[in-house]
Amino acid sequence: MVNIILFGPPGSGKGTQATRLVEKYGLMHISTGDLFRYEMGNDTPLGLKAKEYISKGELVPDEVTIGMLENKVNMHPEAKGFILDGFPRNIVQSEALDRFLSAKSSQVNALIALEVDEEEIVKRLLHRGKTSGRKDDSDEGIIRNRISVYKEETAVVFDYYSKQDKAYQVSGIGSIDDITNRLFNQIDPLL
Ligand code: ADP
């Protein structure tokens, strides 16, 4: 399996770019944010639990998130590998992912971080909030909270994979096509 973590702050373009990577590399896209939104849309127990945290811009507890991710991977034994978008978001999740993949004789091949500065992110998310229907995108307080959670808990995931020599940075500013090409240029030599 080939597993790539698409990394970066909220609003950095992970979802958009993940779709492009899936097309080119034939991997499966798993977005934990999308999985939570699906559960919330169906008012499942998992969705109701997730909503308590997502509506405040906090992380959903690890035991819920890790189990959900592992189930999704286990449901697709035919997959050539995965593009992980929104996971892992802290060190506990990173360690759990490494253990989970290694039990399948697999691993994270690379983490690629989209670099976008904070003011640009706030602008993009407020703009997205006008059409996405996502409540967590329409309130600047919630957006700022997501960014501070990113800085405090998530940014260190880059260092964690950097110690394994697997972390790469790509500028997330520019046209969608330019950014896709930057990602292809990073990933192609790794495969
Ligand atoms: P964004 O990248 O814009 O923050 P996502 O769709 O990735 O949006 O995530 C939306 C929300 O879902 C997050 O703010 C968080 O509350 C929750 N979430 C997503 N992934 C995780 C995760 N790996 N761990 C904990 N919470 C998560």
mmCIF file with all atom_site columns, C-alpha atoms and ligand atoms in Angstrom:
data_model
loop_
_atom_site.group_PDB
_atom_site.id
_atom_site.type_symbol
_atom_site.label_atom_id
_atom_site.label_alt_id
_atom_site.label_comp_id
_atom_site.label_asym_id
_atom_site.label_entity_id
_atom_site.label_seq_id
_atom_site.pdbx_PDB_ins_code
_atom_site.Cartn_x
_atom_site.Cartn_y
_atom_site.Cartn_z
_atom_site.occupancy
_atom_site.B_iso_or_equiv
_atom_site.pdbx_formal_charge
_atom_site.auth_seq_id
_atom_site.auth_comp_id
_atom_site.auth_asym_id
_atom_site.auth_atom_id
_atom_site.pdbx_PDB_model_num
ATOM   1   C CA  . MET A 1 1   ? 0.000   0.000  0.000   1.00 0.00 ? 1   MET A CA  1
ATOM   2   C CA  . VAL A 1 2   ? 1.000   3.581  -0.619  1.00 0.00 ? 2   VAL A CA  1
ATOM   3   C CA  . ASN A 1 3   ? -0.237  5.970  2.055   1.00 0.00 ? 3   ASN A CA  1
ATOM   4   C CA  . ILE A 1 4   ? 0.128   9.722  1.819   1.00 0.00 ? 4   ILE A CA  1
ATOM   5   C CA  . ILE A 1 5   ? -0.897  12.230 4.465   1.00 0.00 ? 5   ILE A CA  1
ATOM   6   C CA  . LEU A 1 6   ? -2.047  15.496 2.945   1.00 0.00 ? 6   LEU A CA  1
ATOM   7   C CA  . PHE A 1 7   ? -1.339  17.970 5.690   1.00 0.00 ? 7   PHE A CA  1
ATOM   8   C CA  . GLY A 1 8   ? -1.928  21.638 6.425   1.00 0.00 ? 8   GLY A CA  1
ATOM   9   C CA  . PRO A 1 9   ? -4.094  24.056 8.390   1.00 0.00 ? 9   PRO A CA  1
ATOM   10  C CA  . PRO A 1 10  ? -7.867  24.305 7.933   1.00 0.00 ? 10  PRO A CA  1
ATOM   11  C CA  . GLY A 1 11  ? -8.602  25.961 4.610   1.00 0.00 ? 11  GLY A CA  1
ATOM   12  C CA  . SER A 1 12  ? -5.227  25.118 3.084   1.00 0.00 ? 12  SER A CA  1
ATOM   13  C CA  . GLY A 1 13  ? -6.875  23.253 0.194   1.00 0.00 ? 13  GLY A CA  1
ATOM   14  C CA  . LYS A 1 14  ? -6.395  19.652 1.293   1.00 0.00 ? 14  LYS A CA  1
ATOM   15  C CA  . GLY A 1 15  ? -9.808  18.472 0.110   1.00 0.00 ? 15  GLY A CA  1
ATOM   16  C CA  . THR A 1 16  ? -9.469  20.078 -3.332  1.00 0.00 ? 16  THR A CA  1
ATOM   17  C CA  . GLN A 1 17  ? -5.985  18.714 -3.876  1.00 0.00 ? 17  GLN A CA  1
ATOM   18  C CA  . ALA A 1 18  ? -6.817  15.272 -2.470  1.00 0.00 ? 18  ALA A CA  1
ATOM   19  C CA  . THR A 1 19  ? -9.305  14.803 -5.323  1.00 0.00 ? 19  THR A CA  1
ATOM   20  C CA  . ARG A 1 20  ? -6.521  15.494 -7.852  1.00 0.00 ? 20  ARG A CA  1
ATOM   21  C CA  . LEU A 1 21  ? -4.124  13.075 -6.154  1.00 0.00 ? 21  LEU A CA  1
ATOM   22  C CA  . VAL A 1 22  ? -6.760  10.348 -6.096  1.00 0.00 ? 22  VAL A CA  1
ATOM   23  C CA  . GLU A 1 23  ? -7.277  10.729 -9.855  1.00 0.00 ? 23  GLU A CA  1
ATOM   24  C CA  . LYS A 1 24  ? -3.596  10.547 -10.650 1.00 0.00 ? 24  LYS A CA  1
ATOM   25  C CA  . TYR A 1 25  ? -2.402  7.863  -8.256  1.00 0.00 ? 25  TYR A CA  1
ATOM   26  C CA  . GLY A 1 26  ? -5.527  5.687  -7.931  1.00 0.00 ? 26  GLY A CA  1
ATOM   27  C CA  . LEU A 1 27  ? -5.493  5.890  -4.155  1.00 0.00 ? 27  LEU A CA  1
ATOM   28  C CA  . MET A 1 28  ? -8.547  6.204  -1.944  1.00 0.00 ? 28  MET A CA  1
ATOM   29  C CA  . HIS A 1 29  ? -9.390  9.536  -0.294  1.00 0.00 ? 29  HIS A CA  1
ATOM   30  C CA  . ILE A 1 30  ? -10.276 9.467  3.393   1.00 0.00 ? 30  ILE A CA  1
ATOM   31  C CA  . SER A 1 31  ? -11.256 12.800 4.915   1.00 0.00 ? 31  SER A CA  1
ATOM   32  C CA  . THR A 1 32  ? -12.090 12.535 8.615   1.00 0.00 ? 32  THR A CA  1
ATOM   33  C CA  . GLY A 1 33  ? -13.951 15.876 8.350   1.00 0.00 ? 33  GLY A CA  1
ATOM   34  C CA  . ASP A 1 34  ? -16.149 14.456 5.547   1.00 0.00 ? 34  ASP A CA  1
ATOM   35  C CA  . LEU A 1 35  ? -16.758 11.262 7.538   1.00 0.00 ? 35  LEU A CA  1
ATOM   36  C CA  . PHE A 1 36  ? -17.871 13.324 10.541  1.00 0.00 ? 36  PHE A CA  1
ATOM   37  C CA  . ARG A 1 37  ? -20.130 15.506 8.368   1.00 0.00 ? 37  ARG A CA  1
ATOM   38  C CA  . TYR A 1 38  ? -21.746 12.381 6.915   1.00 0.00 ? 38  TYR A CA  1
ATOM   39  C CA  . GLU A 1 39  ? -22.438 11.033 10.415  1.00 0.00 ? 39  GLU A CA  1
ATOM   40  C CA  . MET A 1 40  ? -23.746 14.425 11.584  1.00 0.00 ? 40  MET A CA  1
ATOM   41  C CA  . GLY A 1 41  ? -26.016 14.643 8.536   1.00 0.00 ? 41  GLY A CA  1
ATOM   42  C CA  . ASN A 1 42  ? -27.546 11.308 9.505   1.00 0.00 ? 42  ASN A CA  1
ATOM   43  C CA  . ASP A 1 43  ? -27.784 12.156 13.219  1.00 0.00 ? 43  ASP A CA  1
ATOM   44  C CA  . THR A 1 44  ? -25.966 8.953  14.176  1.00 0.00 ? 44  THR A CA  1
ATOM   45  C CA  . PRO A 1 45  ? -24.612 8.593  17.739  1.00 0.00 ? 45  PRO A CA  1
ATOM   46  C CA  . LEU A 1 46  ? -21.100 9.197  16.350  1.00 0.00 ? 46  LEU A CA  1
ATOM   47  C CA  . GLY A 1 47  ? -22.339 12.279 14.495  1.00 0.00 ? 47  GLY A CA  1
ATOM   48  C CA  . LEU A 1 48  ? -24.033 13.715 17.574  1.00 0.00 ? 48  LEU A CA  1
ATOM   49  C CA  . LYS A 1 49  ? -20.852 13.197 19.586  1.00 0.00 ? 49  LYS A CA  1
ATOM   50  C CA  . ALA A 1 50  ? -18.690 14.801 16.891  1.00 0.00 ? 50  ALA A CA  1
ATOM   51  C CA  . LYS A 1 51  ? -21.004 17.801 16.636  1.00 0.00 ? 51  LYS A CA  1
ATOM   52  C CA  . GLU A 1 52  ? -20.315 18.777 20.270  1.00 0.00 ? 52  GLU A CA  1
ATOM   53  C CA  . TYR A 1 53  ? -16.669 19.383 19.360  1.00 0.00 ? 53  TYR A CA  1
ATOM   54  C CA  . ILE A 1 54  ? -16.835 20.469 15.717  1.00 0.00 ? 54  ILE A CA  1
ATOM   55  C CA  . SER A 1 55  ? -19.309 23.248 16.538  1.00 0.00 ? 55  SER A CA  1
ATOM   56  C CA  . LYS A 1 56  ? -16.695 24.741 18.872  1.00 0.00 ? 56  LYS A CA  1
ATOM   57  C CA  . GLY A 1 57  ? -13.751 24.252 16.553  1.00 0.00 ? 57  GLY A CA  1
ATOM   58  C CA  . GLU A 1 58  ? -12.205 21.621 18.817  1.00 0.00 ? 58  GLU A CA  1
ATOM   59  C CA  . LEU A 1 59  ? -10.828 18.206 17.931  1.00 0.00 ? 59  LEU A CA  1
ATOM   60  C CA  . VAL A 1 60  ? -13.167 15.244 18.253  1.00 0.00 ? 60  VAL A CA  1
ATOM   61  C CA  . PRO A 1 61  ? -11.739 12.887 20.931  1.00 0.00 ? 61  PRO A CA  1
ATOM   62  C CA  . ASP A 1 62  ? -9.050  10.494 19.732  1.00 0.00 ? 62  ASP A CA  1
ATOM   63  C CA  . GLU A 1 63  ? -10.835 7.276  20.694  1.00 0.00 ? 63  GLU A CA  1
ATOM   64  C CA  . VAL A 1 64  ? -13.747 8.229  18.401  1.00 0.00 ? 64  VAL A CA  1
ATOM   65  C CA  . THR A 1 65  ? -11.600 9.530  15.546  1.00 0.00 ? 65  THR A CA  1
ATOM   66  C CA  . ILE A 1 66  ? -8.999  6.759  15.485  1.00 0.00 ? 66  ILE A CA  1
ATOM   67  C CA  . GLY A 1 67  ? -11.647 4.015  15.559  1.00 0.00 ? 67  GLY A CA  1
ATOM   68  C CA  . MET A 1 68  ? -13.557 5.667  12.716  1.00 0.00 ? 68  MET A CA  1
ATOM   69  C CA  . LEU A 1 69  ? -10.429 5.980  10.562  1.00 0.00 ? 69  LEU A CA  1
ATOM   70  C CA  . GLU A 1 70  ? -9.376  2.381  11.176  1.00 0.00 ? 70  GLU A CA  1
ATOM   71  C CA  . ASN A 1 71  ? -12.858 1.103  10.307  1.00 0.00 ? 71  ASN A CA  1
ATOM   72  C CA  . LYS A 1 72  ? -12.828 3.016  7.054   1.00 0.00 ? 72  LYS A CA  1
ATOM   73  C CA  . VAL A 1 73  ? -9.438  1.603  6.060   1.00 0.00 ? 73  VAL A CA  1
ATOM   74  C CA  . ASN A 1 74  ? -10.493 -1.919 7.059   1.00 0.00 ? 74  ASN A CA  1
ATOM   75  C CA  . MET A 1 75  ? -13.595 -1.645 4.871   1.00 0.00 ? 75  MET A CA  1
ATOM   76  C CA  . HIS A 1 76  ? -11.364 -1.285 1.781   1.00 0.00 ? 76  HIS A CA  1
ATOM   77  C CA  . PRO A 1 77  ? -8.861  -4.147 1.668   1.00 0.00 ? 77  PRO A CA  1
ATOM   78  C CA  . GLU A 1 78  ? -8.826  -3.786 -2.150  1.00 0.00 ? 78  GLU A CA  1
ATOM   79  C CA  . ALA A 1 79  ? -7.416  -0.247 -1.989  1.00 0.00 ? 79  ALA A CA  1
ATOM   80  C CA  . LYS A 1 80  ? -3.943  0.393  -3.407  1.00 0.00 ? 80  LYS A CA  1
ATOM   81  C CA  . GLY A 1 81  ? -3.449  2.860  -0.595  1.00 0.00 ? 81  GLY A CA  1
ATOM   82  C CA  . PHE A 1 82  ? -4.901  6.015  0.895   1.00 0.00 ? 82  PHE A CA  1
ATOM   83  C CA  . ILE A 1 83  ? -4.712  9.782  0.777   1.00 0.00 ? 83  ILE A CA  1
ATOM   84  C CA  . LEU A 1 84  ? -5.363  10.808 4.357   1.00 0.00 ? 84  LEU A CA  1
ATOM   85  C CA  . ASP A 1 85  ? -6.869  14.286 4.678   1.00 0.00 ? 85  ASP A CA  1
ATOM   86  C CA  . GLY A 1 86  ? -7.424  15.671 8.181   1.00 0.00 ? 86  GLY A CA  1
ATOM   87  C CA  . PHE A 1 87  ? -5.798  12.715 9.928   1.00 0.00 ? 87  PHE A CA  1
ATOM   88  C CA  . PRO A 1 88  ? -3.594  12.463 11.941  1.00 0.00 ? 88  PRO A CA  1
ATOM   89  C CA  . ARG A 1 89  ? -4.192  15.746 13.742  1.00 0.00 ? 89  ARG A CA  1
ATOM   90  C CA  . ASN A 1 90  ? -2.102  15.192 16.878  1.00 0.00 ? 90  ASN A CA  1
ATOM   91  C CA  . ILE A 1 91  ? 0.714   12.954 18.122  1.00 0.00 ? 91  ILE A CA  1
ATOM   92  C CA  . VAL A 1 92  ? -1.542  10.310 19.682  1.00 0.00 ? 92  VAL A CA  1
ATOM   93  C CA  . GLN A 1 93  ? -3.284  9.882  16.311  1.00 0.00 ? 93  GLN A CA  1
ATOM   94  C CA  . SER A 1 94  ? 0.078   9.746  14.510  1.00 0.00 ? 94  SER A CA  1
ATOM   95  C CA  . GLU A 1 95  ? 1.372   6.991  16.784  1.00 0.00 ? 95  GLU A CA  1
ATOM   96  C CA  . ALA A 1 96  ? -1.896  5.076  16.461  1.00 0.00 ? 96  ALA A CA  1
ATOM   97  C CA  . LEU A 1 97  ? -1.721  5.354  12.664  1.00 0.00 ? 97  LEU A CA  1
ATOM   98  C CA  . ASP A 1 98  ? 1.858   4.090  12.544  1.00 0.00 ? 98  ASP A CA  1
ATOM   99  C CA  . ARG A 1 99  ? 0.981   1.108  14.738  1.00 0.00 ? 99  ARG A CA  1
ATOM   100 C CA  . PHE A 1 100 ? -2.160  0.355  12.736  1.00 0.00 ? 100 PHE A CA  1
ATOM   101 C CA  . LEU A 1 101 ? -0.361  0.434  9.376   1.00 0.00 ? 101 LEU A CA  1
ATOM   102 C CA  . SER A 1 102 ? 2.622   -1.475 10.620  1.00 0.00 ? 102 SER A CA  1
ATOM   103 C CA  . ALA A 1 103 ? 0.306   -4.286 11.784  1.00 0.00 ? 103 ALA A CA  1
ATOM   104 C CA  . LYS A 1 104 ? -0.734  -4.473 8.118   1.00 0.00 ? 104 LYS A CA  1
ATOM   105 C CA  . SER A 1 105 ? 2.927   -4.558 7.035   1.00 0.00 ? 105 SER A CA  1
ATOM   106 C CA  . SER A 1 106 ? 2.412   -1.082 5.635   1.00 0.00 ? 106 SER A CA  1
ATOM   107 C CA  . GLN A 1 107 ? 3.449   2.458  6.549   1.00 0.00 ? 107 GLN A CA  1
ATOM   108 C CA  . VAL A 1 108 ? 3.017   6.164  5.894   1.00 0.00 ? 108 VAL A CA  1
ATOM   109 C CA  . ASN A 1 109 ? 5.071   6.844  2.758   1.00 0.00 ? 109 ASN A CA  1
ATOM   110 C CA  . ALA A 1 110 ? 5.005   10.630 2.953   1.00 0.00 ? 110 ALA A CA  1
ATOM   111 C CA  . LEU A 1 111 ? 3.407   13.610 4.625   1.00 0.00 ? 111 LEU A CA  1
ATOM   112 C CA  . ILE A 1 112 ? 3.036   16.633 2.385   1.00 0.00 ? 112 ILE A CA  1
ATOM   113 C CA  . ALA A 1 113 ? 2.190   19.951 4.022   1.00 0.00 ? 113 ALA A CA  1
ATOM   114 C CA  . LEU A 1 114 ? 0.413   22.752 2.182   1.00 0.00 ? 114 LEU A CA  1
ATOM   115 C CA  . GLU A 1 115 ? 1.834   26.034 3.452   1.00 0.00 ? 115 GLU A CA  1
ATOM   116 C CA  . VAL A 1 116 ? -0.656  28.918 3.694   1.00 0.00 ? 116 VAL A CA  1
ATOM   117 C CA  . ASP A 1 117 ? -0.441  31.899 6.039   1.00 0.00 ? 117 ASP A CA  1
ATOM   118 C CA  . GLU A 1 118 ? -3.032  32.606 8.706   1.00 0.00 ? 118 GLU A CA  1
ATOM   119 C CA  . GLU A 1 119 ? -4.742  35.677 7.251   1.00 0.00 ? 119 GLU A CA  1
ATOM   120 C CA  . GLU A 1 120 ? -5.217  33.935 3.909   1.00 0.00 ? 120 GLU A CA  1
ATOM   121 C CA  . ILE A 1 121 ? -6.767  30.965 5.706   1.00 0.00 ? 121 ILE A CA  1
ATOM   122 C CA  . VAL A 1 122 ? -9.256  33.091 7.624   1.00 0.00 ? 122 VAL A CA  1
ATOM   123 C CA  . LYS A 1 123 ? -10.235 34.834 4.371   1.00 0.00 ? 123 LYS A CA  1
ATOM   124 C CA  . ARG A 1 124 ? -10.699 31.537 2.516   1.00 0.00 ? 124 ARG A CA  1
ATOM   125 C CA  . LEU A 1 125 ? -12.732 29.929 5.283   1.00 0.00 ? 125 LEU A CA  1
ATOM   126 C CA  . LEU A 1 126 ? -15.067 32.899 5.704   1.00 0.00 ? 126 LEU A CA  1
ATOM   127 C CA  . HIS A 1 127 ? -15.544 32.886 1.942   1.00 0.00 ? 127 HIS A CA  1
ATOM   128 C CA  . ARG A 1 128 ? -16.209 29.109 1.929   1.00 0.00 ? 128 ARG A CA  1
ATOM   129 C CA  . GLY A 1 129 ? -18.676 29.584 4.815   1.00 0.00 ? 129 GLY A CA  1
ATOM   130 C CA  . LYS A 1 130 ? -20.935 31.662 2.555   1.00 0.00 ? 130 LYS A CA  1
ATOM   131 C CA  . THR A 1 131 ? -21.660 28.698 0.297   1.00 0.00 ? 131 THR A CA  1
ATOM   132 C CA  . SER A 1 132 ? -20.592 25.497 2.089   1.00 0.00 ? 132 SER A CA  1
ATOM   133 C CA  . GLY A 1 133 ? -23.313 25.540 4.723   1.00 0.00 ? 133 GLY A CA  1
ATOM   134 C CA  . ARG A 1 134 ? -20.631 24.629 7.237   1.00 0.00 ? 134 ARG A CA  1
ATOM   135 C CA  . LYS A 1 135 ? -21.340 26.411 10.516  1.00 0.00 ? 135 LYS A CA  1
ATOM   136 C CA  . ASP A 1 136 ? -17.708 26.040 11.571  1.00 0.00 ? 136 ASP A CA  1
ATOM   137 C CA  . ASP A 1 137 ? -16.735 28.195 8.559   1.00 0.00 ? 137 ASP A CA  1
ATOM   138 C CA  . SER A 1 138 ? -19.145 31.048 9.143   1.00 0.00 ? 138 SER A CA  1
ATOM   139 C CA  . ASP A 1 139 ? -17.953 32.281 12.550  1.00 0.00 ? 139 ASP A CA  1
ATOM   140 C CA  . GLU A 1 140 ? -14.572 33.957 12.819  1.00 0.00 ? 140 GLU A CA  1
ATOM   141 C CA  . GLY A 1 141 ? -14.244 32.946 16.499  1.00 0.00 ? 141 GLY A CA  1
ATOM   142 C CA  . ILE A 1 142 ? -14.614 29.246 15.616  1.00 0.00 ? 142 ILE A CA  1
ATOM   143 C CA  . ILE A 1 143 ? -12.185 29.635 12.711  1.00 0.00 ? 143 ILE A CA  1
ATOM   144 C CA  . ARG A 1 144 ? -9.567  31.277 14.969  1.00 0.00 ? 144 ARG A CA  1
ATOM   145 C CA  . ASN A 1 145 ? -10.048 28.476 17.488  1.00 0.00 ? 145 ASN A CA  1
ATOM   146 C CA  . ARG A 1 146 ? -9.438  25.839 14.794  1.00 0.00 ? 146 ARG A CA  1
ATOM   147 C CA  . ILE A 1 147 ? -6.266  27.658 13.821  1.00 0.00 ? 147 ILE A CA  1
ATOM   148 C CA  . SER A 1 148 ? -5.009  27.767 17.397  1.00 0.00 ? 148 SER A CA  1
ATOM   149 C CA  . VAL A 1 149 ? -5.763  24.051 17.856  1.00 0.00 ? 149 VAL A CA  1
ATOM   150 C CA  . TYR A 1 150 ? -3.797  23.489 14.647  1.00 0.00 ? 150 TYR A CA  1
ATOM   151 C CA  . LYS A 1 151 ? -0.807  25.410 15.995  1.00 0.00 ? 151 LYS A CA  1
ATOM   152 C CA  . GLU A 1 152 ? -0.915  23.825 19.442  1.00 0.00 ? 152 GLU A CA  1
ATOM   153 C CA  . GLU A 1 153 ? -1.660  20.196 18.607  1.00 0.00 ? 153 GLU A CA  1
ATOM   154 C CA  . THR A 1 154 ? -1.477  19.530 14.891  1.00 0.00 ? 154 THR A CA  1
ATOM   155 C CA  . ALA A 1 155 ? 1.606   21.389 13.630  1.00 0.00 ? 155 ALA A CA  1
ATOM   156 C CA  . VAL A 1 156 ? 3.873   18.993 15.590  1.00 0.00 ? 156 VAL A CA  1
ATOM   157 C CA  . VAL A 1 157 ? 2.678   16.108 13.415  1.00 0.00 ? 157 VAL A CA  1
ATOM   158 C CA  . PHE A 1 158 ? 4.953   17.597 10.731  1.00 0.00 ? 158 PHE A CA  1
ATOM   159 C CA  . ASP A 1 159 ? 7.968   17.296 13.066  1.00 0.00 ? 159 ASP A CA  1
ATOM   160 C CA  . TYR A 1 160 ? 6.932   13.775 14.023  1.00 0.00 ? 160 TYR A CA  1
ATOM   161 C CA  . TYR A 1 161 ? 7.115   12.620 10.379  1.00 0.00 ? 161 TYR A CA  1
ATOM   162 C CA  . SER A 1 162 ? 10.098  14.824 9.694   1.00 0.00 ? 162 SER A CA  1
ATOM   163 C CA  . LYS A 1 163 ? 12.047  12.718 12.215  1.00 0.00 ? 163 LYS A CA  1
ATOM   164 C CA  . GLN A 1 164 ? 11.167  9.719  10.021  1.00 0.00 ? 164 GLN A CA  1
ATOM   165 C CA  . ASP A 1 165 ? 12.423  11.677 6.950   1.00 0.00 ? 165 ASP A CA  1
ATOM   166 C CA  . LYS A 1 166 ? 8.968   11.580 5.415   1.00 0.00 ? 166 LYS A CA  1
ATOM   167 C CA  . ALA A 1 167 ? 7.765   15.191 5.684   1.00 0.00 ? 167 ALA A CA  1
ATOM   168 C CA  . TYR A 1 168 ? 7.721   17.635 2.748   1.00 0.00 ? 168 TYR A CA  1
ATOM   169 C CA  . GLN A 1 169 ? 6.442   21.187 2.310   1.00 0.00 ? 169 GLN A CA  1
ATOM   170 C CA  . VAL A 1 170 ? 4.717   22.689 -0.688  1.00 0.00 ? 170 VAL A CA  1
ATOM   171 C CA  . SER A 1 171 ? 3.429   26.245 -1.092  1.00 0.00 ? 171 SER A CA  1
ATOM   172 C CA  . GLY A 1 172 ? -0.374  26.284 -0.974  1.00 0.00 ? 172 GLY A CA  1
ATOM   173 C CA  . ILE A 1 173 ? -0.604  29.750 -2.534  1.00 0.00 ? 173 ILE A CA  1
ATOM   174 C CA  . GLY A 1 174 ? -1.342  30.150 -6.248  1.00 0.00 ? 174 GLY A CA  1
ATOM   175 C CA  . SER A 1 175 ? -3.701  28.542 -8.734  1.00 0.00 ? 175 SER A CA  1
ATOM   176 C CA  . ILE A 1 176 ? -5.189  25.136 -7.958  1.00 0.00 ? 176 ILE A CA  1
ATOM   177 C CA  . ASP A 1 177 ? -3.348  23.672 -10.975 1.00 0.00 ? 177 ASP A CA  1
ATOM   178 C CA  . ASP A 1 178 ? -0.002  25.109 -9.900  1.00 0.00 ? 178 ASP A CA  1
ATOM   179 C CA  . ILE A 1 179 ? -0.380  23.642 -6.443  1.00 0.00 ? 179 ILE A CA  1
ATOM   180 C CA  . THR A 1 180 ? -1.394  20.257 -7.892  1.00 0.00 ? 180 THR A CA  1
ATOM   181 C CA  . ASN A 1 181 ? 1.751   20.265 -10.029 1.00 0.00 ? 181 ASN A CA  1
ATOM   182 C CA  . ARG A 1 182 ? 3.896   21.071 -7.003  1.00 0.00 ? 182 ARG A CA  1
ATOM   183 C CA  . LEU A 1 183 ? 2.343   18.092 -5.210  1.00 0.00 ? 183 LEU A CA  1
ATOM   184 C CA  . PHE A 1 184 ? 2.913   15.780 -8.197  1.00 0.00 ? 184 PHE A CA  1
ATOM   185 C CA  . ASN A 1 185 ? 6.556   16.914 -8.305  1.00 0.00 ? 185 ASN A CA  1
ATOM   186 C CA  . GLN A 1 186 ? 6.999   15.968 -4.655  1.00 0.00 ? 186 GLN A CA  1
ATOM   187 C CA  . ILE A 1 187 ? 5.153   12.669 -4.831  1.00 0.00 ? 187 ILE A CA  1
ATOM   188 C CA  . ASP A 1 188 ? 6.300   11.240 -8.197  1.00 0.00 ? 188 ASP A CA  1
ATOM   189 C CA  . PRO A 1 189 ? 9.880   10.526 -7.096  1.00 0.00 ? 189 PRO A CA  1
ATOM   190 C CA  . LEU A 1 190 ? 8.609   8.761  -3.978  1.00 0.00 ? 190 LEU A CA  1
ATOM   191 C CA  . LEU A 1 191 ? 6.540   6.163  -5.838  1.00 0.00 ? 191 LEU A CA  1
HETATM 192 P P1  . ADP B 2 .   ? -10.784 21.803 8.096   1.00 0.00 ? 1   ADP B P1  1
HETATM 193 O O1  . ADP B 2 .   ? -9.581  21.173 7.466   1.00 0.00 ? 1   ADP B O1  1
HETATM 194 O O2  . ADP B 2 .   ? -11.355 22.938 7.319   1.00 0.00 ? 1   ADP B O2  1
HETATM 195 O O3  . ADP B 2 .   ? -10.628 22.117 9.567   1.00 0.00 ? 1   ADP B O3  1
HETATM 196 P P2  . ADP B 2 .   ? -12.101 19.244 8.235   1.00 0.00 ? 1   ADP B P2  1
HETATM 197 O O4  . ADP B 2 .   ? -13.242 18.941 7.357   1.00 0.00 ? 1   ADP B O4  1
HETATM 198 O O5  . ADP B 2 .   ? -10.810 18.528 8.023   1.00 0.00 ? 1   ADP B O5  1
HETATM 199 O O6  . ADP B 2 .   ? -11.952 20.800 8.073   1.00 0.00 ? 1   ADP B O6  1
HETATM 200 O O7  . ADP B 2 .   ? -12.514 19.018 9.769   1.00 0.00 ? 1   ADP B O7  1
HETATM 201 C C1  . ADP B 2 .   ? -13.656 19.606 10.334  1.00 0.00 ? 1   ADP B C1  1
HETATM 202 C C2  . ADP B 2 .   ? -13.670 19.361 11.841  1.00 0.00 ? 1   ADP B C2  1
HETATM 203 O O8  . ADP B 2 .   ? -13.771 17.935 12.091  1.00 0.00 ? 1   ADP B O8  1
HETATM 204 C C3  . ADP B 2 .   ? -12.412 19.771 12.606  1.00 0.00 ? 1   ADP B C3  1
HETATM 205 O O9  . ADP B 2 .   ? -12.433 21.141 12.976  1.00 0.00 ? 1   ADP B O9  1
HETATM 206 C C4  . ADP B 2 .   ? -12.475 18.847 13.831  1.00 0.00 ? 1   ADP B C4  1
HETATM 207 O O10 . ADP B 2 .   ? -13.398 19.325 14.791  1.00 0.00 ? 1   ADP B O10 1
HETATM 208 C C5  . ADP B 2 .   ? -13.041 17.558 13.262  1.00 0.00 ? 1   ADP B C5  1
HETATM 209 N N1  . ADP B 2 .   ? -11.948 16.636 12.863  1.00 0.00 ? 1   ADP B N1  1
HETATM 210 C C6  . ADP B 2 .   ? -11.585 16.318 11.590  1.00 0.00 ? 1   ADP B C6  1
HETATM 211 N N2  . ADP B 2 .   ? -10.542 15.466 11.597  1.00 0.00 ? 1   ADP B N2  1
HETATM 212 C C7  . ADP B 2 .   ? -10.228 15.251 12.907  1.00 0.00 ? 1   ADP B C7  1
HETATM 213 C C8  . ADP B 2 .   ? -9.233  14.490 13.582  1.00 0.00 ? 1   ADP B C8  1
HETATM 214 N N3  . ADP B 2 .   ? -8.317  13.783 12.909  1.00 0.00 ? 1   ADP B N3  1
HETATM 215 N N4  . ADP B 2 .   ? -9.219  14.509 14.934  1.00 0.00 ? 1   ADP B N4  1
HETATM 216 C C9  . ADP B 2 .   ? -10.122 15.196 15.624  1.00 0.00 ? 1   ADP B C9  1
HETATM 217 N N5  . ADP B 2 .   ? -11.072 15.960 15.067  1.00 0.00 ? 1   ADP B N5  1
HETATM 218 C C10 . ADP B 2 .   ? -11.136 15.984 13.723  1.00 0.00 ? 1   ADP B C10 1
#
